Amino acid sequence: MNQSFLYTALSLTAYSPPGLLNYVFFVLCLLLDPNLLKPMYTFLLHLALNGIVGSCAVCPKVMQSLLSRDPFMSYGGCLLQVLFVNVYGSCAYAILAVMAYDRYISICKPLQYHTIITPGRVRVLLAAAYLFPVGLSAVQVYLTSQLPLCRFAVNKMFCDNLVVVKLACFRRDLDNAYGLFIVCSLVLFPFVCVLLSYMQILSVSWRASKASQRKALSTCAPHLIIFINFSTIILYSVLYNRRDSVSVLGNFLNSTLFALLPPLFHPLVYGLRTKEIQRSIQKLLLAAPPRPGPAPPHLRVVPVDRSPHPASRRLGS
């Protein structure tokens, strides 16, 4: 690869002139409550941390470019952003697949849950959810970096792999084949795992009592909502990337949906739908020291009248 490409400036033409920028950031951290150290909440914590990685990969540069009249990014910086964007999307899907497996064991094999979902198994699942996406994404970025550039205008608010490939003078069969392998490994395979898990959950719940069905629904609803939401966003981003010409509004919408909505939406869904998290938040908010008030009746100090009794005064007179 020609090293001079790493310092080539790419023009980000998707940005409009500087205007009012409203940026809201919310991070929910629930490590203080021991009841939330269960495997499901450990996976949820990593999903939230992965969302922060995605926001940090996109938002700082977007915010800087929004306030700049001539937004530019080095080619090396663009490739680095591609890597973190890929890691964010693929790790999120992998963690969602692991969470679906956890729900499957919890509902379909409740008596074996603690023997299957052990702390060691949790660490192995999380390691796989990170190592495979990071390794495969790094190889894809390396292959993309070997392509010579013939264009330098990026009609998008941030860089992704397809955007950079469109700047190349030509496309190789190896890049196309590896891109298809990435989609099958990091998107299609987790999607099928989640689908199979919920098919098994539905089959078991269908034969259970009404109370068990309601419990299974309340247990799986937050994860299912998040999975459908993230899958819709990924599908929209893929279709969006296939378009050659997009509007400024379309760029803003895609960036917001991909980098801002999931990190804000996912903890909020679990906070509203999960009773343990609700109780933890209430405990956190109500843990203020009590204000001083009147003492209980059995602890009150009653003043003693030490003046002589009237009868004593009469006897002594």
mmCIF file of N, CA, C and O in Angstrom, residues 6 54 58 140 148 166 179:
data_model
loop_
_atom_site.group_PDB
_atom_site.id
_atom_site.type_symbol
_atom_site.label_atom_id
_atom_site.label_comp_id
_atom_site.label_asym_id
_atom_site.label_seq_id
_atom_site.Cartn_x
_atom_site.Cartn_y
_atom_site.Cartn_z
ATOM 1 N N LEU A 6 -2.440 7.440 3.404
ATOM 2 C CA LEU A 6 -2.910 7.621 4.775
ATOM 3 C C LEU A 6 -3.045 9.086 5.138
ATOM 4 O O LEU A 6 -3.790 9.442 6.051
ATOM 5 N N GLY A 54 -19.467 2.956 19.579
ATOM 6 C CA GLY A 54 -20.024 3.427 18.305
ATOM 7 C C GLY A 54 -20.243 4.923 18.285
ATOM 8 O O GLY A 54 -19.929 5.593 17.288
ATOM 9 N N VAL A 58 -18.110 7.950 15.900
ATOM 10 C CA VAL A 58 -18.778 8.781 14.895
ATOM 11 C C VAL A 58 -18.988 10.216 15.375
ATOM 12 O O VAL A 58 -18.672 11.178 14.667
ATOM 13 N N GLN A 140 -10.851 -6.905 6.958
ATOM 14 C CA GLN A 140 -11.585 -6.190 5.908
ATOM 15 C C GLN A 140 -11.027 -4.785 5.696
ATOM 16 O O GLN A 140 -10.876 -4.337 4.553
ATOM 17 N N PRO A 148 -6.295 1.454 -4.542
ATOM 18 C CA PRO A 148 -5.892 2.827 -4.897
ATOM 19 C C PRO A 148 -7.111 3.735 -5.045
ATOM 20 O O PRO A 148 -8.170 3.301 -5.510
ATOM 21 N N LYS A 166 -16.106 2.698 -2.686
ATOM 22 C CA LYS A 166 -16.613 3.479 -3.817
ATOM 23 C C LYS A 166 -15.605 4.525 -4.298
ATOM 24 O O LYS A 166 -15.707 4.997 -5.429
ATOM 25 N N GLY A 179 -16.320 -9.430 1.667
ATOM 26 C CA GLY A 179 -17.455 -8.657 2.162
ATOM 27 C C GLY A 179 -18.684 -9.531 2.361
ATOM 28 O O GLY A 179 -19.407 -9.396 3.353
#
